Protein backbone atom coordinates (compact mmCIF):
# COMPACT_ATOMS: atom_id res chain seq x y z
CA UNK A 1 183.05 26.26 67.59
CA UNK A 2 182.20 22.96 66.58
CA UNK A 3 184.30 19.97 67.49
CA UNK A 4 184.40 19.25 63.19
CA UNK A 5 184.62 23.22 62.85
CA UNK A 6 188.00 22.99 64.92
CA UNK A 7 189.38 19.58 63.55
CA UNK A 8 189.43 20.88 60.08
CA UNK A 9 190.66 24.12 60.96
CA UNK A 10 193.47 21.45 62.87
CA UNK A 11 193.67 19.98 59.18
CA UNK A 12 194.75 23.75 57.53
CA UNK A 13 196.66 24.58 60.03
CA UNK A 14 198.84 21.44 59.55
CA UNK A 15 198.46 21.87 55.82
CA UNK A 16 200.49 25.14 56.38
CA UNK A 17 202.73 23.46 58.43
CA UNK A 18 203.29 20.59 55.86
CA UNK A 19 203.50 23.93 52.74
CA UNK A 20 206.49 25.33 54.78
CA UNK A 21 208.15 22.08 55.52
CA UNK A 22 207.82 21.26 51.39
CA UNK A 23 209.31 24.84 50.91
CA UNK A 24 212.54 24.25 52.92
CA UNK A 25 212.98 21.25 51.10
CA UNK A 26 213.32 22.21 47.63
CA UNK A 27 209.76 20.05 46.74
CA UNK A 28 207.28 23.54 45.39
CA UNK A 29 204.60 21.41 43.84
CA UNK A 30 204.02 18.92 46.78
CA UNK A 31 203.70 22.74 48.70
CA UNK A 32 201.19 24.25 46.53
CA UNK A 33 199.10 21.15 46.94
CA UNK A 34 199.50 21.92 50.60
CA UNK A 35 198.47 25.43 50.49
CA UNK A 36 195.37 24.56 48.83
CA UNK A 37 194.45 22.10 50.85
CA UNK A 38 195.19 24.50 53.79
CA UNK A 39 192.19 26.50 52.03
CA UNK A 40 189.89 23.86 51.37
CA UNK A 41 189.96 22.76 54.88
CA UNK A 42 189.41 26.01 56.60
CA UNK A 43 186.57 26.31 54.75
CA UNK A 44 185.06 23.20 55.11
CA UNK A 45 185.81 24.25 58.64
CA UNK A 46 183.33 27.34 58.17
CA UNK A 47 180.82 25.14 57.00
CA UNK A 48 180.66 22.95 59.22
CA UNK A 49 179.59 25.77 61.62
CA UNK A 50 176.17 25.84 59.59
CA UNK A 51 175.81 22.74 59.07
CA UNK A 52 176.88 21.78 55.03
CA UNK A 53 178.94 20.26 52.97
CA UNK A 54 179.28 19.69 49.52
CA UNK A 55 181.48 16.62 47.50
CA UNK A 56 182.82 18.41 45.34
CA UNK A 57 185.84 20.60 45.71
CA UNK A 58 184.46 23.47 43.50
CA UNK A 59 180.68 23.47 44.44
CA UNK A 60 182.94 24.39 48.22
CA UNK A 61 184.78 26.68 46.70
CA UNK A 62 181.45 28.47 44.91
CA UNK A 63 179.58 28.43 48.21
CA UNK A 64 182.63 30.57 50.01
CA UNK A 65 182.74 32.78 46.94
CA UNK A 66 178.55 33.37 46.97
CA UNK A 67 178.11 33.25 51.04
CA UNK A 68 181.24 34.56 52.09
CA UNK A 69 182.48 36.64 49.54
CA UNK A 70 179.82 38.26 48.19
CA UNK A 71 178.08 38.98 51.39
CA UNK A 72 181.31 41.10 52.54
CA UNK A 73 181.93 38.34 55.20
CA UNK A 74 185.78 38.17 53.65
CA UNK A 75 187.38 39.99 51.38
CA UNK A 76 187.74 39.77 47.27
CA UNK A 77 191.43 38.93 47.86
CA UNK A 78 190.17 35.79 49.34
CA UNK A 79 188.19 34.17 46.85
CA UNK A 80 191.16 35.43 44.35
CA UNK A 81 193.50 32.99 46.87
CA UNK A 82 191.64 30.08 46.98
CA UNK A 83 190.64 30.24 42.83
CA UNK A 84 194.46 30.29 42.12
CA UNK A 85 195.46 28.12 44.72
CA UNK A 86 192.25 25.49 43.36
CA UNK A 87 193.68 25.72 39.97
CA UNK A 88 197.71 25.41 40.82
CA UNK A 89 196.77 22.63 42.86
CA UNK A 90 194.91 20.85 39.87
CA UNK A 91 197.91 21.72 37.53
CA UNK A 92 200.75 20.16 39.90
CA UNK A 93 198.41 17.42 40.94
CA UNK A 94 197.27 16.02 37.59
CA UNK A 95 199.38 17.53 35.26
CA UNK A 96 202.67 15.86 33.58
CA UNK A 97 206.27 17.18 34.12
CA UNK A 98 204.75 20.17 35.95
CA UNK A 99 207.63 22.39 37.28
CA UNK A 100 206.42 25.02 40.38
CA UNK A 101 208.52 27.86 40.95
CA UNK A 102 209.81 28.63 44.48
CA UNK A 103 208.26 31.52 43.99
CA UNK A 104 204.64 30.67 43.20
CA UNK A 105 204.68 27.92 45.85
CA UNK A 106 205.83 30.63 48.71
CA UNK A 107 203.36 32.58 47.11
CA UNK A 108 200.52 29.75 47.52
CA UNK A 109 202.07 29.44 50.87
CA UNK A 110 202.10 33.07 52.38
CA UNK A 111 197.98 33.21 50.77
CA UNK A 112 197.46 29.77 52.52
CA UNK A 113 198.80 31.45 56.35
CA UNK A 114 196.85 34.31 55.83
CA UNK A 115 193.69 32.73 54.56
CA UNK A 116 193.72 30.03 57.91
CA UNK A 117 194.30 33.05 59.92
CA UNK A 118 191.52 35.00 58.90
CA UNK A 119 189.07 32.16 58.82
CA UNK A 120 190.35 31.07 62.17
CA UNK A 121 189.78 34.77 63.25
CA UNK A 122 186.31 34.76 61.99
CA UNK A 123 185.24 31.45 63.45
CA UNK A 124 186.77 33.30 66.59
CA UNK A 125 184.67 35.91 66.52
CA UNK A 126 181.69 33.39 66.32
CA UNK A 127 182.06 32.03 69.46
CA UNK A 128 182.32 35.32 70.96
CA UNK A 129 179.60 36.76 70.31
CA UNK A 130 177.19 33.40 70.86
């Protein structure tokens, strides 16, 4: 793996970290920001195993979807994770007196560890097999 493969897969993981943290402390949209950003950087973390990179947070999000998803690299429930996660993320970012349950950020949260993990996992698998 890449040194910038694994230093944005250090970014997610501490994303996570920071999702959980959020969580314990009563502050759910600060979390689902978190979780997304968990997302975003694990796959920026995949593409930097190609080499690419795109500036905008969608055109990253359409390149998993086409060459990740669609390919059967990663599941459907995947690109379902990060879309919601994209668009909570705008909402509780940008939006005015946005209120986030607990229960949609531990549900941003628990798609967040399990997204990492199988990216992590995958990027695994990469250097095994080079």
């Amino acid at each position: 793996m890449t040194d910038l493969a694994k230093y944005r897969l250090e970014l997610a993981t501490e994303r996570v970290e920071v999702a959980a943290t959020m969580i314990a402390d009563g502050r759910f949209r600060i979390s689902v920001t978190n979780s997304y950003y968990a997302m975003f950087n694990a796959v920026r973390a995949l593409l930097a195993e190609i080499p690419t990179d795109f500036k905008k947070h969608s055109a990253v999000v359409s390149y998993f979807r086409r060459e990740y998803v669609k390919t059967g690299l990663f599941e459907v429930k995947y690109s379902d994770y990060i879309g919601k996660a994209f668009t909570a993320r705008q909402y509780s970012d940008y939006g005015d007196f946005v209120v986030v349950s607990r229960e949609e950020a531990e549900e941003q949260y628990q798609h967040a560890v399990e997204f990492v993990a199988a990216i992590a996992a995958y990027l695994e698998a990469l250097d095994e097999n080079r």
